[in-house]
């Protein structure tokens, strides 16, 4: 399930997860940390827009390759590059 709950504020960290847990809906994370590393810059973010998550999932479903899917769907401005 891709969260459609509006952007969480710092005061409501993990609100999407809490609501999913309360409704017994399983939650998953994209394997960004497993396949990507932080670039040499100050700003890093794993927060993605719904269209970016959708693109990653569609690419993974067609290729069965997380590296290809994350490379295509995670914008450079997020501060992550594929691990070697």
mmCIF file of C-alpha atoms in Angstrom:
data_model
loop_
_atom_site.group_PDB
_atom_site.id
_atom_site.type_symbol
_atom_site.label_atom_id
_atom_site.label_comp_id
_atom_site.label_asym_id
_atom_site.label_seq_id
_atom_site.Cartn_x
_atom_site.Cartn_y
_atom_site.Cartn_z
ATOM 1 C CA UNK A 1 0.000 0.000 0.000
ATOM 2 C CA UNK A 2 1.392 3.369 -0.991
ATOM 3 C CA UNK A 3 0.543 6.007 1.572
ATOM 4 C CA UNK A 4 -1.850 8.658 0.383
ATOM 5 C CA UNK A 5 -1.851 10.423 3.745
ATOM 6 C CA UNK A 6 -0.775 14.068 3.344
ATOM 7 C CA UNK A 7 2.851 14.936 4.041
ATOM 8 C CA UNK A 8 3.689 14.272 7.665
ATOM 9 C CA UNK A 9 5.046 17.087 9.786
ATOM 10 C CA UNK A 10 7.919 16.571 12.184
ATOM 11 C CA UNK A 11 5.367 16.385 14.986
ATOM 12 C CA UNK A 12 3.595 13.493 13.270
ATOM 13 C CA UNK A 13 6.538 11.280 12.363
ATOM 14 C CA UNK A 14 5.477 7.823 11.224
ATOM 15 C CA UNK A 15 1.794 8.796 11.125
ATOM 16 C CA UNK A 16 1.253 6.785 7.934
ATOM 17 C CA UNK A 17 2.858 3.720 9.526
ATOM 18 C CA UNK A 18 0.864 4.119 12.734
ATOM 19 C CA UNK A 19 -2.415 4.354 10.821
ATOM 20 C CA UNK A 20 -1.539 1.349 8.675
ATOM 21 C CA UNK A 21 -0.610 -0.677 11.770
ATOM 22 C CA UNK A 22 -3.878 0.310 13.453
ATOM 23 C CA UNK A 23 -5.778 -0.926 10.391
ATOM 24 C CA UNK A 24 -3.661 -4.124 10.162
ATOM 25 C CA UNK A 25 -2.279 -3.075 6.772
ATOM 26 C CA UNK A 26 1.256 -4.375 6.140
ATOM 27 C CA UNK A 27 3.879 -1.740 5.363
ATOM 28 C CA UNK A 28 7.159 -2.002 3.459
ATOM 29 C CA UNK A 29 10.087 0.254 2.683
ATOM 30 C CA UNK A 30 11.810 0.564 -0.642
ATOM 31 C CA UNK A 31 15.325 -0.952 -0.358
ATOM 32 C CA UNK A 32 17.072 2.395 -0.847
ATOM 33 C CA UNK A 33 19.672 1.787 1.886
ATOM 34 C CA UNK A 34 20.489 -1.663 0.525
ATOM 35 C CA UNK A 35 21.188 -0.579 -3.058
ATOM 36 C CA UNK A 36 22.100 3.101 -2.749
ATOM 37 C CA UNK A 37 24.517 5.233 -0.778
ATOM 38 C CA UNK A 38 24.587 8.884 0.144
ATOM 39 C CA UNK A 39 26.344 11.168 -2.286
ATOM 40 C CA UNK A 40 28.935 13.663 -1.109
ATOM 41 C CA UNK A 41 26.515 16.462 -0.331
ATOM 42 C CA UNK A 42 24.770 17.906 2.686
ATOM 43 C CA UNK A 43 21.091 17.205 1.884
ATOM 44 C CA UNK A 44 19.726 13.647 1.842
ATOM 45 C CA UNK A 45 16.102 12.582 1.695
ATOM 46 C CA UNK A 46 14.285 9.294 1.212
ATOM 47 C CA UNK A 47 10.920 11.041 0.989
ATOM 48 C CA UNK A 48 9.542 10.388 -2.482
ATOM 49 C CA UNK A 49 6.443 11.601 -4.284
ATOM 50 C CA UNK A 50 3.745 9.066 -5.133
ATOM 51 C CA UNK A 51 4.639 9.202 -8.847
ATOM 52 C CA UNK A 52 8.293 8.416 -8.029
ATOM 53 C CA UNK A 53 7.320 5.428 -5.872
ATOM 54 C CA UNK A 54 4.979 4.240 -8.631
ATOM 55 C CA UNK A 55 7.748 4.508 -11.246
ATOM 56 C CA UNK A 56 10.134 2.531 -9.026
ATOM 57 C CA UNK A 57 7.563 -0.217 -8.431
ATOM 58 C CA UNK A 58 6.555 -0.466 -12.102
ATOM 59 C CA UNK A 59 10.208 -0.626 -13.174
ATOM 60 C CA UNK A 60 10.933 -3.300 -10.566
ATOM 61 C CA UNK A 61 7.909 -5.374 -11.617
ATOM 62 C CA UNK A 62 9.023 -5.351 -15.246
ATOM 63 C CA UNK A 63 12.772 -5.835 -14.644
ATOM 64 C CA UNK A 64 12.958 -7.673 -11.274
ATOM 65 C CA UNK A 65 15.999 -5.458 -10.667
ATOM 66 C CA UNK A 66 16.004 -3.095 -7.684
ATOM 67 C CA UNK A 67 19.183 -1.332 -8.840
ATOM 68 C CA UNK A 68 17.585 -0.422 -12.174
ATOM 69 C CA UNK A 69 14.302 0.585 -10.547
ATOM 70 C CA UNK A 70 15.886 2.803 -7.893
ATOM 71 C CA UNK A 71 18.315 4.342 -10.375
ATOM 72 C CA UNK A 72 15.397 5.321 -12.574
ATOM 73 C CA UNK A 73 13.027 6.488 -9.850
ATOM 74 C CA UNK A 74 15.115 8.214 -7.161
ATOM 75 C CA UNK A 75 15.964 11.751 -8.359
ATOM 76 C CA UNK A 76 19.585 12.915 -8.017
ATOM 77 C CA UNK A 77 18.472 15.825 -5.860
ATOM 78 C CA UNK A 78 17.565 13.319 -3.122
ATOM 79 C CA UNK A 79 21.303 12.812 -2.551
ATOM 80 C CA UNK A 80 21.596 9.099 -3.314
ATOM 81 C CA UNK A 81 23.553 7.140 -5.932
ATOM 82 C CA UNK A 82 23.790 3.402 -6.576
ATOM 83 C CA UNK A 83 26.337 1.483 -4.529
ATOM 84 C CA UNK A 84 29.252 0.044 -6.483
#
